[in-house]
Amino acid sequence: MSQREEKVKELHNQGYNCAQAFLCSYQDLLKLDEKELFKLVEGLGRGIAGLEEMCCIPILMAMICSYLETSDGNIDYPQSKLKSYACGKCLAMDFKEQVGNLCCHSLLKENKEKKRSCSDLLKKGVAILDECLK
């Protein structure tokens, strides 16, 4: 298990929601204050605002990848959207392939059936994103 996978599991076990644990585990690369990252994504937990719809992990993978890799940051004449969309889609599809779903409610149900936890899903998301960022 990588250090980041250990970190995301540790943060989740400390009580961070999935979004907080995932984003804060990338604090070293994002170079933003952990408390600010924690506050920023608090409302994304439990399938975006507790609605149990879309899992936050693929959303955050796309956000982090855009921030670190694909966005040109050109606010006057942005040209990198399609590249960012493609990368985000690839990450989401890899996540879905590995865990079986993108819907939080379905993943929570599958977690009970398969005796796995959201920490396991977080670690998979970290592994997928880290591979992409290499």
Coordinates of C-alpha atoms in Angstrom, one line a residue, residues 12 15-23 37-57 59-60 104-105 108 118 122:
H12 CA -11.2 8.6 6.6
G15 CA -13.8 11.0 10.6
Y16 CA -13.1 12.9 7.4
N17 CA -15.9 12.2 4.9
C18 CA -14.8 10.5 1.6
A19 CA -14.3 13.8 -0.2
Q20 CA -12.3 15.4 2.6
A21 CA -10.1 12.3 3.0
F22 CA -9.5 12.1 -0.7
L23 CA -8.7 15.7 -1.4
L37 CA -9.2 21.7 1.5
F38 CA -11.2 20.0 4.3
K39 CA -13.7 22.9 4.3
L40 CA -13.9 23.2 0.6
V41 CA -15.3 19.7 0.0
E42 CA -17.3 19.0 3.2
G43 CA -20.6 19.2 1.3
L44 CA -19.5 16.6 -1.3
G45 CA -19.6 13.7 1.2
R46 CA -22.0 10.8 1.0
G47 CA -22.7 11.0 -2.7
I48 CA -22.7 14.8 -3.0
A49 CA -24.5 16.5 -0.1
G50 CA -25.7 13.2 1.3
L51 CA -27.9 12.5 -1.7
E52 CA -26.1 9.2 -2.4
E53 CA -26.0 9.9 -6.1
M54 CA -22.6 10.3 -7.8
C55 CA -19.6 9.1 -5.8
C56 CA -17.3 12.0 -5.0
I57 CA -14.1 10.1 -5.7
I59 CA -15.2 13.9 -9.3
L60 CA -12.2 14.7 -7.1
C104 CA -22.7 6.3 -4.1
H105 CA -26.0 4.5 -3.1
L108 CA -22.7 1.6 -0.3
C118 CA -15.5 3.3 1.5
L122 CA -10.8 5.7 -1.6

